[in-house]
Coordinates of C-alpha atoms in Angstrom, one line a residue:
X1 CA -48.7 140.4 41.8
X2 CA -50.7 143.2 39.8
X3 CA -51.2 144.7 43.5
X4 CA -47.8 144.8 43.8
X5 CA -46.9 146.5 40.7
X6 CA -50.1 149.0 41.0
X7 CA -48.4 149.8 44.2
X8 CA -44.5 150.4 43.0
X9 CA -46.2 152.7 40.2
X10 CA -48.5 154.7 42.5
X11 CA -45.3 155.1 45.4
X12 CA -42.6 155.7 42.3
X13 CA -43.7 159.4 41.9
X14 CA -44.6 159.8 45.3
X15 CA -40.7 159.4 46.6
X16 CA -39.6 161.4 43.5
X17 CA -41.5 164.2 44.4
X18 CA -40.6 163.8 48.5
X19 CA -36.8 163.8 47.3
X20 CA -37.2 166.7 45.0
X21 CA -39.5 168.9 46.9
X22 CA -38.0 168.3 50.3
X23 CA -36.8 171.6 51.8
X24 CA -32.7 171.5 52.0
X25 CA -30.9 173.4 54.8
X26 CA -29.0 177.3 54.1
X27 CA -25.7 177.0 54.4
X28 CA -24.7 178.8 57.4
X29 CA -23.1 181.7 55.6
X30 CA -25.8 182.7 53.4
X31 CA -28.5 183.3 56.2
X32 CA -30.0 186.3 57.0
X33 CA -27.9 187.3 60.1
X34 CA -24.4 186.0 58.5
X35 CA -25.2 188.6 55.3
X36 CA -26.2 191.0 57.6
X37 CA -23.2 190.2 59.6
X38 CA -20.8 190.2 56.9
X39 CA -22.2 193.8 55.2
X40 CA -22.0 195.6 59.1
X41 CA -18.2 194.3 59.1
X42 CA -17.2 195.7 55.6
X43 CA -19.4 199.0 56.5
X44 CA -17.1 199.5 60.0
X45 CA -14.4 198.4 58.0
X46 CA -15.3 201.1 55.3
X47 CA -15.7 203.9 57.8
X48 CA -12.7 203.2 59.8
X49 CA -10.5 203.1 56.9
X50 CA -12.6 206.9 55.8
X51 CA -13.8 205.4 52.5
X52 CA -17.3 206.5 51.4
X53 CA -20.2 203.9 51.6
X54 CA -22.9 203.8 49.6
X55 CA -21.9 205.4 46.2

């Protein structure tokens, strides 16, 4: 029985720290290519419209 509770006390932060430090996926629209995607549109946008970019 003290085995058992030795164990549950020695796994308890073990889990906690899995659950907390476990990477979590980036939403698709906040990767690198969508921003990038996202900031060539408005600049095309921008420059078809003859608005200045960048200032």
């Amino acid at each position: 029985m003290i085995a058992l509770a030795l164990l549950c006390l020695a796994l308890a932060p073990a889990v906690y720290a899995v659950i907390v430090l476990w990477p979590q996926r980036i939403p698709k629209d906040r990767t690198v290519t969508a921003i990038r995607r996202r900031v060539e549109s408005e600049v095309r946008t921008r420059h078809s419209r003859g608005d200045v970019y960048g200032g």
